[in-house]
Amino acid sequence: SQQGEEDPQALSIQEGENATMNCSYKTSINNLQWYRQNSGRGLVHLILIRSNEREKHSGRLRVTLDTSKKSSSLLITASRAADTASYFCATVDTGTASKLTFGTGTRLQVTL
Amino acid sequence: GAVVSQHPSWVICKSGTSVKIECRSLDFQATTMFWYRQFPKQSLMLMATSNEGSKATYEQGVEKDKFLINHASLTLSTLTVTSAHPEDSSFYICSARENRGQPQHFGDGTRLSIL
């Protein structure tokens, strides 16, 4: 299956700034999820947004979904050094029994 | 809650050796477990999906005789890399899901290095 694209590939910001990552996909989806991966570790589930939802919030995270443009964005507000990680979007395509297809990822570096 | 333990976290072995990686769901029963492979600075690629008590479903291009998957219980799945060679060196990550429609919970991965 074809992966989605994430943009930017890498992002470097200072602590306190907001970070925005974008994800585009090509299929019809059931839902889209965002995950975080610290270097050399597994993935941590951040948020899930269903295809009939447009926006979702969780703490400092805000996710939007535009199914007409087949895109999603993840906004991290008031970033912290501990937010430094790679962030991946993943789609569950319709008819795939909940199989995740991951995007290419954005490496976020938050400096003090 | 929803903790997935993967073991070992790191293994180095000689070419030709078979390596077994375990994935356990510690506080929930996982009807489905997934195995992924990740190359440095790249995304996760799904290798196979396993449902408890049945044969794994492999993704296109993944050799089922090379990567043996067993999901004999609701809390344990194993991936055996048979006769491993240097090109099998990679980061292998498992995930587990309690029921369809619920998020996958990931293990911390296994870094496999074949000399």
Coordinates of C-alpha atoms in Angstrom, one line a residue, chain B residues 3-115:
Chain B
V3 CA 1.0 -1.8 27.8
V4 CA 2.8 -3.9 25.2
S5 CA 6.1 -5.4 26.1
Q6 CA 8.6 -6.5 23.4
H7 CA 11.6 -8.6 24.1
P8 CA 14.5 -8.5 23.5
S9 CA 15.1 -4.8 22.9
W10 CA 18.4 -5.4 21.2
V11 CA 20.1 -8.4 19.7
I12 CA 23.3 -9.0 17.7
C13 CA 23.9 -12.4 16.2
K14 CA 25.8 -14.1 13.4
S15 CA 24.6 -14.6 9.9
G16 CA 22.6 -17.9 9.6
T17 CA 21.1 -17.7 13.1
S18 CA 17.4 -17.7 13.8
V19 CA 16.1 -15.0 16.1
K20 CA 12.9 -15.0 18.0
I21 CA 11.2 -11.8 19.1
E22 CA 8.3 -11.8 21.6
C23 CA 5.5 -9.3 21.9
R24 CA 3.2 -9.4 24.9
S25 CA 0.2 -7.5 25.9
L26 CA 0.5 -7.1 29.6
D27 CA -2.9 -5.7 30.8
F28 CA -5.3 -6.5 28.0
Q29 CA -6.1 -9.4 25.6
A30 CA -5.0 -8.7 22.1
T31 CA -7.2 -10.3 19.5
T32 CA -4.9 -8.9 16.8
M33 CA -1.1 -8.2 16.8
F34 CA 0.8 -6.5 14.1
W35 CA 4.5 -6.7 13.1
Y36 CA 6.3 -3.8 11.5
R37 CA 9.8 -3.2 10.2
Q38 CA 11.5 0.2 10.2
F39 CA 14.7 1.3 8.5
P40 CA 16.7 4.2 9.9
K41 CA 14.9 7.5 9.6
Q42 CA 12.1 5.9 7.7
S43 CA 8.5 5.0 8.4
L44 CA 7.0 1.8 9.6
M45 CA 6.2 -0.8 7.1
L46 CA 3.6 -3.4 8.0
M47 CA 5.0 -7.0 7.6
A48 CA 2.1 -9.1 8.8
T49 CA -1.1 -9.2 10.8
S50 CA -1.8 -12.0 13.2
N51 CA -5.1 -13.0 14.8
E52 CA -5.1 -15.2 17.8
G53 CA -5.4 -18.9 16.9
S54 CA -5.1 -18.4 13.1
K55 CA -2.4 -18.0 10.5
A56 CA -0.8 -14.6 10.0
T57 CA -1.6 -12.5 7.0
Y58 CA 1.5 -11.3 5.3
E59 CA 1.9 -8.1 3.3
Q60 CA 3.0 -8.3 -0.3
G61 CA 6.7 -8.9 -0.6
V62 CA 7.2 -10.3 2.9
E63 CA 8.5 -13.9 2.9
K64 CA 6.3 -16.0 5.2
D65 CA 9.0 -18.7 5.4
K66 CA 11.6 -16.2 6.4
F67 CA 9.5 -14.4 9.0
L68 CA 7.5 -16.9 11.0
I69 CA 4.7 -15.5 13.1
N70 CA 2.9 -17.3 15.9
H71 CA 0.0 -15.9 17.9
A72 CA -0.9 -18.8 20.1
S73 CA -2.5 -16.8 22.9
L74 CA -4.4 -13.6 23.5
T75 CA -1.4 -12.0 25.1
L76 CA 1.6 -13.3 23.1
S77 CA 2.8 -13.2 19.6
T78 CA 6.3 -14.2 18.3
L79 CA 8.2 -13.3 15.2
T80 CA 11.1 -15.6 14.3
V81 CA 13.5 -14.4 11.7
T82 CA 14.9 -17.6 10.2
S83 CA 18.4 -18.0 8.9
A84 CA 19.0 -14.2 9.4
H85 CA 21.4 -12.4 7.1
P86 CA 22.8 -8.8 7.3
E87 CA 20.0 -7.5 5.1
D88 CA 17.5 -8.5 7.8
S89 CA 19.1 -6.0 10.1
S90 CA 16.5 -3.5 11.1
F91 CA 14.2 -2.2 13.8
Y92 CA 11.2 -4.5 14.3
I93 CA 8.2 -3.2 16.2
C94 CA 5.0 -5.0 17.3
S95 CA 1.7 -3.6 18.2
A96 CA -1.4 -5.1 19.7
R97 CA -5.1 -4.3 19.6
E98 CA -7.8 -5.4 21.8
N99 CA -10.7 -5.2 19.4
R100 CA -11.3 -3.9 15.9
G101 CA -11.8 -0.1 15.9
Q102 CA -9.6 0.5 18.9
P103 CA -6.1 2.0 18.7
Q104 CA -3.0 -0.1 18.3
H105 CA -0.6 -0.1 21.2
F106 CA 3.1 -0.4 20.4
G107 CA 6.0 -2.2 21.9
D108 CA 9.4 -0.5 22.3
G109 CA 10.8 -2.3 19.3
T110 CA 13.7 -4.7 18.8
R111 CA 16.9 -3.6 17.1
L112 CA 18.3 -6.6 15.2
S113 CA 21.8 -6.5 13.9
I114 CA 23.1 -9.5 11.9
L115 CA 26.9 -9.7 11.5

